[in-house]
Amino acid sequence: MASVEAEKFLSYEAGPEVEEFANALDDCLSPPLSNEERRERILDLPRKYYENALRRLAQVRPRMMRNGQDDVDMDADDDVANSNPASAELVKRLEREAQTWDLLRRLLPLRYTSSDNRQSASKTEHSSVDSGDLFKSFLASDSSARERQAVIQWLQSNASSGPDIDELAHELQQNADRGDIIAHGWLHTRSSIKLRKSVTAWPHLLDRQSPAIATSFHTSDGSPLVTQLDPDAATRQGRKLEPQDEYFERAIWLGCWEHLRRGSSLDTIREWCQERTEMWRAISTSAILLSADDSQEVTDTKPASLALWRRMCFSLSRSGGCDDYERAVYGVLSGDIPSVEKVALNWDDFLFANYNALLRTQLDNYILGQCPADVASNLTQSFPSFDAVQFHGEPRTVDMRLIRALEANPQIKDEANEPNKALQASLISKEIGQHLYQQGLIISSGANQNESTLYRSKPSKLEVNKERFFQSTQHYGLRIVAHIYLLINLMDKLNSKDDSLAPAFSPPEMRRSQQNLIAGYANYLRLAEFHELIPLYCSILEPPRSYEVLSYNLIHENEASRRLLQLRLIRKAGIDVLGFVKTQAWLLFNDLGPAQHGCPAKEGFSIIEPGPPTSRSGRPVRPDFFGDDERFVDQAHENLIRSLEWLVLVQETWPNVLSMGTKIYKFFLRNMHLSAARQLMKRVPFSEVLHAATEESGDEMELYEDIPEFWARQLDRRGIRDVTPQQALSDARNFRELENLVRALDSLETVASLAELTNEDQKKKREFWNAIGDEVKNTKENMQPLLKNWLLVGIEGK
């Protein structure tokens, strides 16, 4: 239950990273840059996001340590997990996020190489051949090898953030029964051999004694004991070490395995082995060590010797050694898979085993190519090796099939379906487009009723394993996938290549579903009150989708100053402001649904009280025929009015205010939405539109001219060519007359309401009669236009 509550809490967290991510993105998009400069900045974004995640992780870990000091008798990890599950979950989440950005920062430059980088790689290949560095020459000649090396180094980096190696071997070291002594080899076995020599007074090697005596030489648990102390004595003799030394040996090989798994440099491994007086182990790893920092050069060793060394390591991984970790060490060095997978604990370990084998097989083929033909033939025929390329089959699809195999592995199936790991897997296997498509489906399917119009996605028949994707409430995950989408999308645009996320042969809904990630993230920014960031992310999308996402996320702004700020930000982001405000009005109008046949107001609307007239009052006007609460307006109708308020702010769109406003007035009146019509009358008056068109202040009657020439001048002033003067005249006339109709109805309702609320005490007050007089005067003024053929011109013109 605690983990569920922690997840819910973390899902809605909105920290400073939201703004920091946006600022880094803005730095790539806003300045005028050349394509190459913009490319470099975009490729640098994953590094910035990676470092950002590391900083957040570093801030959380000390807090966890402080929280974990309550009970020093408990294991530290258990203490933290039990006392603060939210912090423990946050640490895991940040570690996974940092790993994702680390992977992306390594892969993206390799997949989007510029012409300069390709020329540089070619020069590197020639210079590496000249200098004799086989490994660098090999990498320069094979792009798939460079990518696999990047993945291996990423896996090594992930492993290096784990517990200290000495901590991992601590239990084995304790079982070795040697205190804090980590050097001087097999102490207990050496003592047993010395004791046997002293008892038998034999000064030579024990195995030179009679066979019967050698056969009776056993360990403390009854197994045959080695008679010599060289490293391969146990394998050569088929005998065992003392149990304590077997623990020591296992601890040593565990450490060597961890160093190889973490990509330690040869200097680090040499220093670690020297502390334990086991330098031979460092030497055995030194021929071709795939370190995380690219520190090793393969320059002094002949290709034939390297090929032979690999085959000897392979032989030891399959038939040598007394421990799984020892065989795994030689399995890593030789590029074997089964021996390495035997000690694998998680998804990363299994992927490392396979990618290490693939890369070393490719390297081995390259090295054999540098050998004379007869030498290469003799090596391959005389000494077996593991061919991972052949084992995995078709090279073009090996990455996808490998990821599928890991997902089916029962040992790591749950981890493989974790959203962060599934995302990382899709990046490695180059299936990121399909993954983001399915992620978009998950986000849109989890939308509530208010958000459904934002995505406008049709229900998909595709069956998706939801466990593998971030849910719509996991906003931290939405931030990650949205930024991965925009990074790849921006690189595709810069490279002028086919959309790698949604190729031409993909279904049409694929691109829209992927864009839902940006739409969903923009919606999250609105909910988190980061409204100023929304235009930046919408600029990633192409029109009209960018207009749609802006429309639904900014329609909630109800202050003119905030709207003007947003319009400036939209223009800065490179989005067409005119296109946005026009699209917004049409979108919200179309959301009302198809036009209804008939006119409900004809049958249901009446402002006169039912019943026969009275001699004193006749048939009075119904009070409150607009509705009981004049402030209540349906949200869809409120959004329509707001869309006109947005339109008024852009001076070039005043013709659209008139035409769209007329449609909205008709809809409100036809369907008896009188409160909405009154709000429209008050908030978007004709006088304001007229001022926007003429750019002059003054009384409406002084400015307005009901002739085409007047509107022609206003259109010419703004350079508006898609509206004729006659159309502008017609829209203005209809808008103005419909507004006056609503104004007249509003005055009638006010007078009727005052009449109903009066009592004898109020009738004695002068203020009451003054208010009645003012309202009657307003009603007469508002009714006058309706008595002079208003509204008839537009009707008769149709």
mmCIF file of N, CA and C in Angstrom, residues 59-99:
data_model
loop_
_atom_site.group_PDB
_atom_site.id
_atom_site.type_symbol
_atom_site.label_atom_id
_atom_site.label_comp_id
_atom_site.label_asym_id
_atom_site.label_seq_id
_atom_site.Cartn_x
_atom_site.Cartn_y
_atom_site.Cartn_z
ATOM 1 N N GLN A 59 20.906 15.185 -4.903
ATOM 2 C CA GLN A 59 20.184 15.911 -3.854
ATOM 3 C C GLN A 59 19.320 14.976 -3.026
ATOM 4 N N VAL A 60 18.794 13.924 -3.641
ATOM 5 C CA VAL A 60 17.889 13.010 -2.940
ATOM 6 C C VAL A 60 18.665 12.032 -2.078
ATOM 7 N N ARG A 61 19.798 11.562 -2.538
ATOM 8 C CA ARG A 61 20.536 10.527 -1.803
ATOM 9 C C ARG A 61 20.984 10.975 -0.411
ATOM 10 N N PRO A 62 21.518 12.187 -0.247
ATOM 11 C CA PRO A 62 21.853 12.604 1.133
ATOM 12 C C PRO A 62 20.625 12.662 2.029
ATOM 13 N N ARG A 63 19.472 13.044 1.470
ATOM 14 C CA ARG A 63 18.247 13.096 2.261
ATOM 15 C C ARG A 63 17.857 11.697 2.724
ATOM 16 N N MET A 64 18.063 10.720 1.839
ATOM 17 C CA MET A 64 17.776 9.336 2.221
ATOM 18 C C MET A 64 18.710 8.877 3.340
ATOM 19 N N MET A 65 19.978 9.261 3.226
ATOM 20 C CA MET A 65 20.941 8.838 4.245
ATOM 21 C C MET A 65 20.572 9.431 5.607
ATOM 22 N N ARG A 66 20.125 10.698 5.612
ATOM 23 C CA ARG A 66 19.707 11.300 6.885
ATOM 24 C C ARG A 66 18.502 10.575 7.453
ATOM 25 N N ASN A 67 17.585 10.201 6.559
ATOM 26 C CA ASN A 67 16.398 9.492 7.021
ATOM 27 C C ASN A 67 16.717 8.072 7.482
ATOM 28 N N GLY A 68 17.855 7.553 7.060
ATOM 29 C CA GLY A 68 18.191 6.162 7.357
ATOM 30 C C GLY A 68 19.065 5.986 8.588
ATOM 31 N N GLN A 69 19.226 7.043 9.406
ATOM 32 C CA GLN A 69 20.100 6.958 10.570
ATOM 33 C C GLN A 69 19.357 6.632 11.862
ATOM 34 N N ASP A 70 18.042 6.383 11.743
ATOM 35 C CA ASP A 70 17.253 6.187 12.964
ATOM 36 C C ASP A 70 17.614 4.909 13.706
ATOM 37 N N ASP A 71 17.971 3.892 12.953
ATOM 38 C CA ASP A 71 18.246 2.596 13.600
ATOM 39 C C ASP A 71 19.515 2.020 13.022
ATOM 40 N N VAL A 72 20.635 2.231 13.707
ATOM 41 C CA VAL A 72 21.920 1.816 13.155
ATOM 42 C C VAL A 72 22.068 0.309 13.148
ATOM 43 N N ASP A 73 21.213 -0.394 13.843
ATOM 44 C CA ASP A 73 21.316 -1.849 13.865
ATOM 45 C C ASP A 73 20.703 -2.493 12.640
ATOM 46 N N MET A 74 19.915 -1.717 11.901
ATOM 47 C CA MET A 74 19.270 -2.277 10.717
ATOM 48 C C MET A 74 20.157 -2.098 9.506
ATOM 49 N N ASP A 75 19.959 -2.954 8.536
ATOM 50 C CA ASP A 75 20.655 -2.797 7.263
ATOM 51 C C ASP A 75 20.259 -1.466 6.649
ATOM 52 N N ALA A 76 21.223 -0.741 6.101
ATOM 53 C CA ALA A 76 20.966 0.621 5.631
ATOM 54 C C ALA A 76 19.910 0.660 4.552
ATOM 55 N N ASP A 77 20.024 -0.247 3.590
ATOM 56 C CA ASP A 77 19.055 -0.231 2.489
ATOM 57 C C ASP A 77 17.650 -0.537 2.986
ATOM 58 N N ASP A 78 17.536 -1.555 3.871
ATOM 59 C CA ASP A 78 16.224 -1.896 4.399
ATOM 60 C C ASP A 78 15.663 -0.758 5.230
ATOM 61 N N ASP A 79 16.548 -0.084 5.982
ATOM 62 C CA ASP A 79 16.103 1.020 6.829
ATOM 63 C C ASP A 79 15.499 2.129 5.985
ATOM 64 N N VAL A 80 16.205 2.484 4.897
ATOM 65 C CA VAL A 80 15.719 3.556 4.031
ATOM 66 C C VAL A 80 14.419 3.167 3.369
ATOM 67 N N ALA A 81 14.368 1.935 2.876
ATOM 68 C CA ALA A 81 13.172 1.494 2.162
ATOM 69 C C ALA A 81 11.959 1.485 3.075
ATOM 70 N N ASN A 82 12.174 1.073 4.349
ATOM 71 C CA ASN A 82 11.046 0.976 5.261
ATOM 72 C C ASN A 82 10.647 2.320 5.839
ATOM 73 N N SER A 83 11.626 3.175 6.130
ATOM 74 C CA SER A 83 11.314 4.434 6.786
ATOM 75 C C SER A 83 10.859 5.501 5.805
ATOM 76 N N ASN A 84 11.311 5.427 4.569
ATOM 77 C CA ASN A 84 10.937 6.454 3.600
ATOM 78 C C ASN A 84 10.785 5.829 2.224
ATOM 79 N N PRO A 85 9.676 5.119 1.987
ATOM 80 C CA PRO A 85 9.493 4.451 0.690
ATOM 81 C C PRO A 85 9.397 5.430 -0.468
ATOM 82 N N ALA A 86 8.881 6.631 -0.223
ATOM 83 C CA ALA A 86 8.764 7.618 -1.301
ATOM 84 C C ALA A 86 10.145 8.023 -1.798
ATOM 85 N N SER A 87 11.086 8.251 -0.864
ATOM 86 C CA SER A 87 12.446 8.621 -1.255
ATOM 87 C C SER A 87 13.152 7.471 -1.966
ATOM 88 N N ALA A 88 12.947 6.257 -1.487
ATOM 89 C CA ALA A 88 13.571 5.104 -2.136
ATOM 90 C C ALA A 88 13.061 4.959 -3.561
ATOM 91 N N GLU A 89 11.770 5.135 -3.747
ATOM 92 C CA GLU A 89 11.198 5.049 -5.085
ATOM 93 C C GLU A 89 11.710 6.188 -5.968
ATOM 94 N N LEU A 90 11.864 7.363 -5.386
ATOM 95 C CA LEU A 90 12.366 8.505 -6.148
ATOM 96 C C LEU A 90 13.799 8.266 -6.609
ATOM 97 N N VAL A 91 14.621 7.677 -5.753
ATOM 98 C CA VAL A 91 16.000 7.372 -6.139
ATOM 99 C C VAL A 91 16.024 6.405 -7.318
ATOM 100 N N LYS A 92 15.233 5.348 -7.245
ATOM 101 C CA LYS A 92 15.172 4.391 -8.350
ATOM 102 C C LYS A 92 14.730 5.079 -9.632
ATOM 103 N N ARG A 93 13.734 5.921 -9.506
ATOM 104 C CA ARG A 93 13.201 6.611 -10.683
ATOM 105 C C ARG A 93 14.245 7.523 -11.316
ATOM 106 N N LEU A 94 14.974 8.257 -10.487
ATOM 107 C CA LEU A 94 15.997 9.168 -11.012
ATOM 108 C C LEU A 94 17.174 8.396 -11.601
ATOM 109 N N GLU A 95 17.522 7.263 -10.998
ATOM 110 C CA GLU A 95 18.583 6.435 -11.565
ATOM 111 C C GLU A 95 18.191 5.956 -12.960
ATOM 112 N N ARG A 96 16.963 5.506 -13.109
ATOM 113 C CA ARG A 96 16.500 5.029 -14.420
ATOM 114 C C ARG A 96 16.461 6.163 -15.432
ATOM 115 N N GLU A 97 16.011 7.325 -14.994
ATOM 116 C CA GLU A 97 15.965 8.461 -15.923
ATOM 117 C C GLU A 97 17.374 8.846 -16.375
ATOM 118 N N ALA A 98 18.301 8.911 -15.428
ATOM 119 C CA ALA A 98 19.679 9.257 -15.784
ATOM 120 C C ALA A 98 20.249 8.236 -16.771
ATOM 121 N N GLN A 99 19.945 6.972 -16.572
ATOM 122 C CA GLN A 99 20.424 5.938 -17.493
ATOM 123 C C GLN A 99 19.851 6.134 -18.892
#
